[in-house]
Amino acid sequence: MSSAHTKPAQRPVRPHFSSGPCAKRPGWTPDVLSAALLGRSHRSGPGKERLKEVIDRTRSLLGIPDDYRIGIVPASDTGAVEMAMWSLLGARGVDMLAWESFGSGWITDVAKQLKLDDVRQIKAEYGELPDLSQVDPERDVVFTWNGTTSGVRVPNGDWIADDREGLTICDGTSAVFAMSLPWEKLDVTTWSWQKVLGGEGAHGMIVLSPRAVERLTTYTPPWPLPKIFRLTKGGALIEGVFKGETINTPSMLCVEDALDTLKWSESIGGAQTLAARSEANLAAVAAWVEKTPWIDFLPNDVETRSCTSICLSLTDASGLDEEVRAGVPKKMSTLLDEEGIAFDINGYRDAPPGLRIWGGSTVETRDIEALLPWLDWAFEAVRATLHNA
Ligand SMILES: Cc1ncc(COP(=O)(O)O)c(C=O)c1O
């Protein structure tokens, strides 16, 4: 372990470990945007073609079935999740799963804004996954595939019944492209561009199964739907949305950037390679945690440890009492930010104090490996100031 006075020799080439917006893909420069369709209508022929190209490349990269609709929608992942909940919920009871801040936010939407009557909240504390066997296949279910703020993911979709009657609405934003998703188990899946592929913030992606489309076209919710949530007109699906005719104006700069990251993903070998890159990042962190007594994963179960938002907590072996310990991750992340070693690795504001290191597919494992000795260094440096205080 490096002493507080000896800085590690290696530095991460790219100090970008934020959990969103996430690191751009290796080799990215602003030049990739030079062919963006700027100053033109997104409804022009070339405009629609580019939007459609995002949809087509996304489908082929992720292996999304041909009979699923893929749309580019307003307001990032939140826009996509809320569009789904406002358009689909209320037809039957809903099970809301939450084990960290974003899942809890969706519960607030459903309980306090939509004010649905038949809502079951199935929750767990940070670091844990709720009991997935409680989910009732006759009811709708809303859940996050990867809880970004606790670093806990569902290990698979085995808990989702194939013959379910309810719909599964999955906030997949910090999972899609880094984890393999069972599309046949998911009726609605959402994400944004600025997560695993390191794209730009603004737009959301929504994927609808045929059953989700059926609900959309046979059920009219009792509340008003703003235009930016509307996927149907006169009881029929607005098919254009799923061919690149966006509901309102997208940023063609963001679209160009999304296309660049999709093409890069194809060039390195597709979804499997993306997932393998992220898993390698988790493995590198896990090997270091294994030999480092002062730190542990926030998720308790190995199976549920996220390979994207890797959340870590200080342990009793840090030799610091709980109150003092709580302030250490923030101090460490400030120090590493000042050193230009790691940006934005303090845990999420609502999560227990800890570090959160993004290990998504655009992050190079050698950068994670270069970061780890610096975490030792920063811990020792912060601890020394505490002992001197
Ligand atoms: C699981 C999850 N859901 C929703 C969001 C909100 O996403 P956006 O800012 O793209 O709306 C985030 C952002 O980090 C997230 O991690």
XYZ file of C-alpha atoms and ligand atoms in Angstrom:
405
model
C 0.000 0.000 0.000
C 1.280 3.488 -0.798
C 2.026 5.663 2.191
C 0.335 9.020 2.611
C 3.476 10.651 1.341
C 4.169 8.529 -1.684
C 1.842 9.064 -4.538
C 1.341 6.071 -6.821
C 3.429 6.252 -9.973
C 0.609 5.477 -12.413
C -2.305 7.828 -13.039
C -5.559 6.957 -14.778
C -5.323 8.285 -18.327
C -8.951 9.378 -18.028
C -10.133 10.430 -14.562
C -13.809 10.128 -15.581
C -15.545 7.828 -13.123
C -18.838 9.704 -12.744
C -22.059 7.681 -12.659
C -23.729 10.026 -15.103
C -22.949 11.663 -17.386
C -20.369 8.902 -17.781
C -16.998 8.749 -19.507
C -17.054 9.219 -23.267
C -15.952 6.185 -25.253
C -12.181 5.687 -25.566
C -10.833 7.776 -28.434
C -13.780 10.172 -28.457
C -13.061 13.731 -29.586
C -15.490 16.510 -30.523
C -14.523 15.826 -34.147
C -16.930 12.871 -34.179
C -19.702 15.461 -34.198
C -18.459 17.264 -37.288
C -21.013 15.583 -39.566
C -23.972 16.342 -37.270
C -27.093 17.482 -39.058
C -27.138 20.988 -37.624
C -29.355 23.851 -38.727
C -31.684 21.389 -40.439
C -35.098 20.149 -39.506
C -35.184 16.878 -37.605
C -38.253 16.155 -39.737
C -36.307 16.506 -42.984
C -35.461 13.286 -44.812
C -31.855 13.190 -43.537
C -32.995 14.192 -40.036
C -35.459 11.343 -39.767
C -32.904 8.962 -41.254
C -30.398 9.713 -38.497
C -32.987 9.283 -35.767
C -34.084 6.026 -37.351
C -30.455 4.941 -37.570
C -30.133 5.306 -33.780
C -33.200 3.089 -33.389
C -31.984 0.475 -35.877
C -28.445 0.283 -34.530
C -29.789 0.073 -30.962
C -32.059 -2.813 -31.926
C -29.342 -4.769 -33.631
C -26.695 -4.131 -30.959
C -28.972 -5.113 -28.081
C -30.797 -7.918 -29.879
C -34.196 -6.334 -29.260
C -36.927 -8.460 -30.892
C -38.366 -7.183 -34.190
C -41.863 -6.899 -32.758
C -40.747 -4.538 -29.955
C -41.038 -0.773 -30.596
C -38.061 1.480 -29.851
C -38.573 5.219 -29.472
C -36.487 8.318 -28.770
C -38.435 10.444 -26.307
C -38.067 13.718 -24.387
C -36.542 14.320 -20.972
C -33.934 11.621 -20.630
C -34.562 8.453 -18.627
C -36.947 10.212 -16.248
C -39.038 11.315 -19.207
C -39.174 7.774 -20.549
C -40.084 6.169 -17.196
C -42.723 8.760 -16.413
C -44.174 8.534 -19.919
C -44.565 4.790 -19.355
C -46.073 5.102 -15.887
C -48.480 7.888 -16.822
C -49.566 6.073 -20.000
C -49.867 2.513 -18.707
C -50.506 2.350 -14.970
C -53.910 2.183 -13.324
C -55.297 -0.662 -15.416
C -54.445 -3.122 -12.625
C -52.651 -3.094 -9.275
C -48.948 -2.304 -9.291
C -45.974 -3.611 -7.325
C -43.344 -0.929 -6.873
C -39.854 -2.175 -6.106
C -37.313 0.146 -4.525
C -33.941 -0.362 -2.936
C -32.378 3.037 -3.448
C -33.149 6.589 -4.422
C -34.369 6.231 -8.015
C -36.773 3.375 -7.270
C -38.060 5.406 -4.322
C -38.628 8.330 -6.670
C -40.854 6.175 -8.881
C -42.863 5.209 -5.780
C -43.385 8.887 -5.007
C -44.690 9.399 -8.538
C -47.156 6.558 -8.304
C -48.321 7.106 -4.730
C -48.307 10.897 -4.450
C -48.752 12.167 -8.012
C -50.781 9.491 -9.801
C -52.383 8.632 -6.432
C -53.065 5.046 -7.496
C -55.159 3.060 -5.000
C -53.735 -0.391 -5.418
C -50.015 0.047 -4.872
C -47.760 -2.402 -3.031
C -44.350 -1.117 -2.043
C -41.708 -3.827 -1.933
C -38.607 -2.189 -0.539
C -35.158 -2.862 0.831
C -32.420 -0.816 2.445
C -29.324 0.420 0.627
C -27.100 -2.554 -0.110
C -29.973 -5.048 -0.215
C -32.384 -6.286 -2.850
C -36.054 -6.689 -1.888
C -37.671 -10.116 -1.889
C -38.384 -10.475 -5.614
C -40.535 -13.559 -5.032
C -43.203 -11.228 -3.622
C -43.848 -9.769 -7.062
C -47.285 -10.856 -8.244
C -47.459 -11.700 -11.960
C -51.089 -10.587 -12.068
C -50.010 -7.065 -11.228
C -47.838 -4.523 -13.023
C -44.382 -4.039 -11.600
C -42.041 -1.049 -11.780
C -38.365 -1.558 -10.918
C -34.836 -0.417 -11.710
C -32.572 -3.087 -13.187
C -29.558 -1.480 -11.564
C -29.968 0.759 -8.546
C -27.409 3.381 -9.459
C -27.086 4.894 -6.005
C -26.566 1.652 -4.055
C -24.799 -0.379 -6.715
C -27.302 -3.215 -6.313
C -28.656 -4.859 -9.471
C -31.134 -7.651 -10.008
C -28.997 -10.681 -10.899
C -31.339 -11.824 -13.701
C -34.974 -11.841 -14.810
C -35.818 -15.331 -13.510
C -38.234 -13.836 -10.978
C -40.416 -12.457 -13.778
C -43.099 -14.903 -14.912
C -43.266 -15.674 -18.627
C -47.051 -15.997 -18.414
C -47.536 -12.795 -16.386
C -50.691 -10.756 -16.832
C -49.244 -7.502 -15.558
C -46.649 -5.433 -17.357
C -43.018 -5.124 -16.293
C -41.725 -1.559 -16.444
C -37.967 -1.520 -16.092
C -35.821 1.558 -15.551
C -32.710 0.152 -17.174
C -30.685 3.303 -17.439
C -27.507 2.234 -15.676
C -27.741 -1.347 -16.933
C -28.528 -1.373 -20.658
C -25.401 -2.026 -22.791
C -23.390 -3.203 -19.743
C -25.682 -6.015 -18.631
C -27.612 -8.501 -20.698
C -31.353 -7.920 -20.420
C -34.005 -10.618 -21.078
C -36.230 -8.699 -23.477
C -38.993 -11.309 -23.347
C -39.378 -10.529 -19.630
C -39.504 -6.762 -20.090
C -42.573 -4.928 -21.379
C -41.162 -1.433 -21.014
C -37.459 -0.657 -20.758
C -35.964 2.811 -20.536
C -32.547 4.434 -20.516
C -30.692 7.555 -21.505
C -27.673 8.120 -23.720
C -25.361 9.586 -21.114
C -24.966 6.431 -19.073
C -23.262 3.224 -20.248
C -22.355 4.519 -23.709
C -21.141 7.883 -22.442
C -23.500 9.797 -24.719
C -25.068 13.186 -24.100
C -27.905 14.022 -21.726
C -31.301 15.136 -23.054
C -33.158 12.233 -24.604
C -34.676 9.055 -23.322
C -35.025 5.701 -25.028
C -38.134 3.592 -24.540
C -38.626 -0.001 -25.652
C -42.147 -1.429 -25.705
C -43.151 -5.078 -25.951
C -46.245 -6.026 -27.973
C -48.124 -6.427 -24.668
C -47.195 -2.888 -23.639
C -48.480 -1.634 -27.000
C -51.678 -3.587 -26.477
C -52.191 -1.888 -23.102
C -51.508 1.499 -24.674
C -54.127 0.986 -27.329
C -56.813 -0.582 -25.130
C -56.523 1.412 -21.920
C -57.070 5.115 -21.381
C -55.811 6.420 -18.060
C -58.212 8.611 -16.099
C -55.740 11.512 -15.784
C -54.670 14.069 -18.384
C -51.531 13.300 -20.396
C -49.271 16.141 -21.501
C -48.287 16.104 -25.153
C -44.723 14.969 -24.381
C -46.085 11.761 -22.797
C -48.575 10.888 -25.519
C -47.819 7.738 -27.494
C -51.317 7.222 -28.885
C -53.800 9.225 -30.889
C -57.448 8.292 -31.173
C -56.730 4.942 -29.522
C -53.975 4.001 -31.993
C -50.241 3.923 -31.425
C -48.398 6.871 -32.975
C -46.139 4.615 -35.041
C -44.019 7.500 -36.281
C -42.441 7.906 -32.835
C -40.855 4.489 -33.331
C -39.468 5.406 -36.719
C -37.666 8.556 -35.655
C -40.520 11.039 -35.826
C -39.915 12.364 -32.346
C -42.685 13.951 -30.287
C -40.811 17.239 -30.138
C -37.448 18.610 -31.253
C -34.382 16.510 -30.424
C -30.777 17.710 -30.413
C -29.168 16.485 -33.616
C -25.807 17.026 -31.920
C -26.766 14.484 -29.252
C -28.108 12.196 -31.975
C -24.775 12.324 -33.816
C -22.967 11.558 -30.595
C -25.267 8.619 -29.886
C -24.572 7.272 -33.374
C -20.846 7.576 -32.763
C -21.007 5.527 -29.556
C -23.253 2.928 -31.168
C -20.807 2.534 -34.072
C -17.897 2.294 -31.666
C -19.775 -0.410 -29.748
C -20.277 -2.374 -32.959
C -16.615 -1.960 -33.884
C -15.345 -3.501 -30.652
C -17.600 -6.558 -30.889
C -21.074 -5.509 -29.783
C -23.071 -6.002 -26.616
C -21.072 -8.949 -25.320
C -17.837 -6.996 -25.470
C -19.485 -4.011 -23.814
C -20.683 -6.197 -20.951
C -17.313 -7.942 -20.662
C -15.531 -4.588 -20.397
C -17.799 -3.548 -17.551
C -17.493 -6.895 -15.751
C -13.695 -6.617 -16.012
C -13.935 -3.257 -14.258
C -15.952 -4.782 -11.444
C -13.478 -7.666 -11.193
C -10.567 -5.243 -10.873
C -12.300 -3.398 -8.037
C -13.307 -6.673 -6.378
C -9.713 -7.941 -6.375
C -8.603 -4.748 -4.658
C -11.467 -4.804 -2.127
C -10.513 -8.392 -1.316
C -7.046 -7.361 -0.158
C -8.009 -4.002 1.365
C -9.384 -4.239 4.910
C -10.699 -0.675 5.206
C -13.182 -0.967 2.325
C -16.041 -3.252 1.300
C -18.843 -3.338 -1.248
C -22.103 -1.671 -0.214
C -24.115 -4.558 -1.768
C -24.078 -7.498 0.606
C -24.667 -10.225 -1.942
C -21.968 -10.832 -4.582
C -24.674 -11.751 -7.114
C -26.214 -8.302 -6.869
C -23.055 -6.225 -7.168
C -23.329 -3.778 -10.023
C -20.597 -3.687 -12.647
C -21.517 -0.108 -13.568
C -22.185 1.916 -10.420
C -19.711 0.240 -8.086
C -20.576 1.352 -4.555
C -18.137 0.939 -1.690
C -18.290 1.635 2.053
C -15.605 2.097 4.670
C -15.455 -0.758 7.179
C -14.786 -1.015 10.900
C -11.241 -1.974 9.962
C -10.723 1.610 8.840
C -10.084 2.261 12.532
C -12.437 5.252 12.461
C -15.614 5.569 14.440
C -18.806 5.793 12.452
C -19.312 9.528 12.683
C -15.795 10.374 11.542
C -15.913 7.675 8.884
C -18.997 9.219 7.310
C -17.030 12.275 6.260
C -14.077 10.409 4.755
C -15.393 9.453 1.275
C -16.209 13.071 0.476
C -12.765 14.210 1.593
C -11.146 11.438 -0.419
C -13.068 12.312 -3.528
C -12.245 16.009 -3.168
C -8.560 15.164 -2.837
C -8.597 12.869 -5.858
C -10.475 15.463 -7.859
C -7.832 18.063 -6.985
C -5.108 15.638 -8.017
C -6.879 15.091 -11.346
C -7.069 11.359 -10.569
C -10.816 10.777 -10.229
C -13.803 13.002 -10.785
C -17.203 12.585 -9.108
C -16.629 9.426 -7.066
C -18.308 10.497 -3.844
C -21.433 8.421 -3.146
C -24.855 9.751 -4.128
C -26.297 12.385 -1.804
C -29.104 10.143 -0.484
C -26.974 6.998 -0.156
C -24.986 5.984 2.922
C -21.549 7.685 2.878
C -19.231 5.844 0.511
C -17.468 5.896 -2.818
C -19.155 5.233 -6.142
C -16.943 4.387 -9.069
C -18.466 4.035 -12.510
C -17.239 0.890 -14.204
C -19.440 1.058 -17.297
C -18.325 -0.071 -20.732
C -16.616 3.163 -21.758
C -14.247 3.034 -18.782
C -10.915 1.326 -19.447
C -9.977 -1.378 -16.936
C -6.407 -0.069 -16.874
C -7.780 3.268 -15.658
C -9.676 1.526 -12.862
C -6.497 -0.403 -11.997
C -4.524 2.833 -11.951
C -7.133 4.445 -9.704
C -7.112 1.785 -6.979
C -3.678 2.576 -5.444
C -4.768 6.198 -5.398
C -7.765 5.242 -3.270
C -5.314 3.736 -0.767
C -3.257 6.890 -0.947
C -6.266 9.167 -0.482
C -7.560 7.110 2.425
C -4.196 7.309 4.189
C -3.913 11.009 3.443
C -7.366 11.767 4.848
C -6.837 9.514 7.836
C -3.565 11.310 8.642
C -5.374 14.656 8.753
C -7.985 13.175 11.101
C -5.352 11.822 13.458
C -3.538 15.135 13.421
C -6.716 17.075 14.147
C -31.670 4.313 -12.095
C -31.834 5.720 -12.559
N -33.044 6.161 -12.915
C -33.234 7.417 -13.341
C -32.200 8.310 -13.430
C -32.467 9.702 -13.915
O -32.005 9.741 -15.193
P -32.093 11.009 -16.149
O -31.279 12.073 -15.493
O -31.515 10.491 -17.417
O -33.528 11.379 -16.254
C -30.913 7.910 -13.088
C -29.795 8.866 -13.154
O -28.709 8.608 -12.679
C -30.724 6.585 -12.652
O -29.505 6.160 -12.333
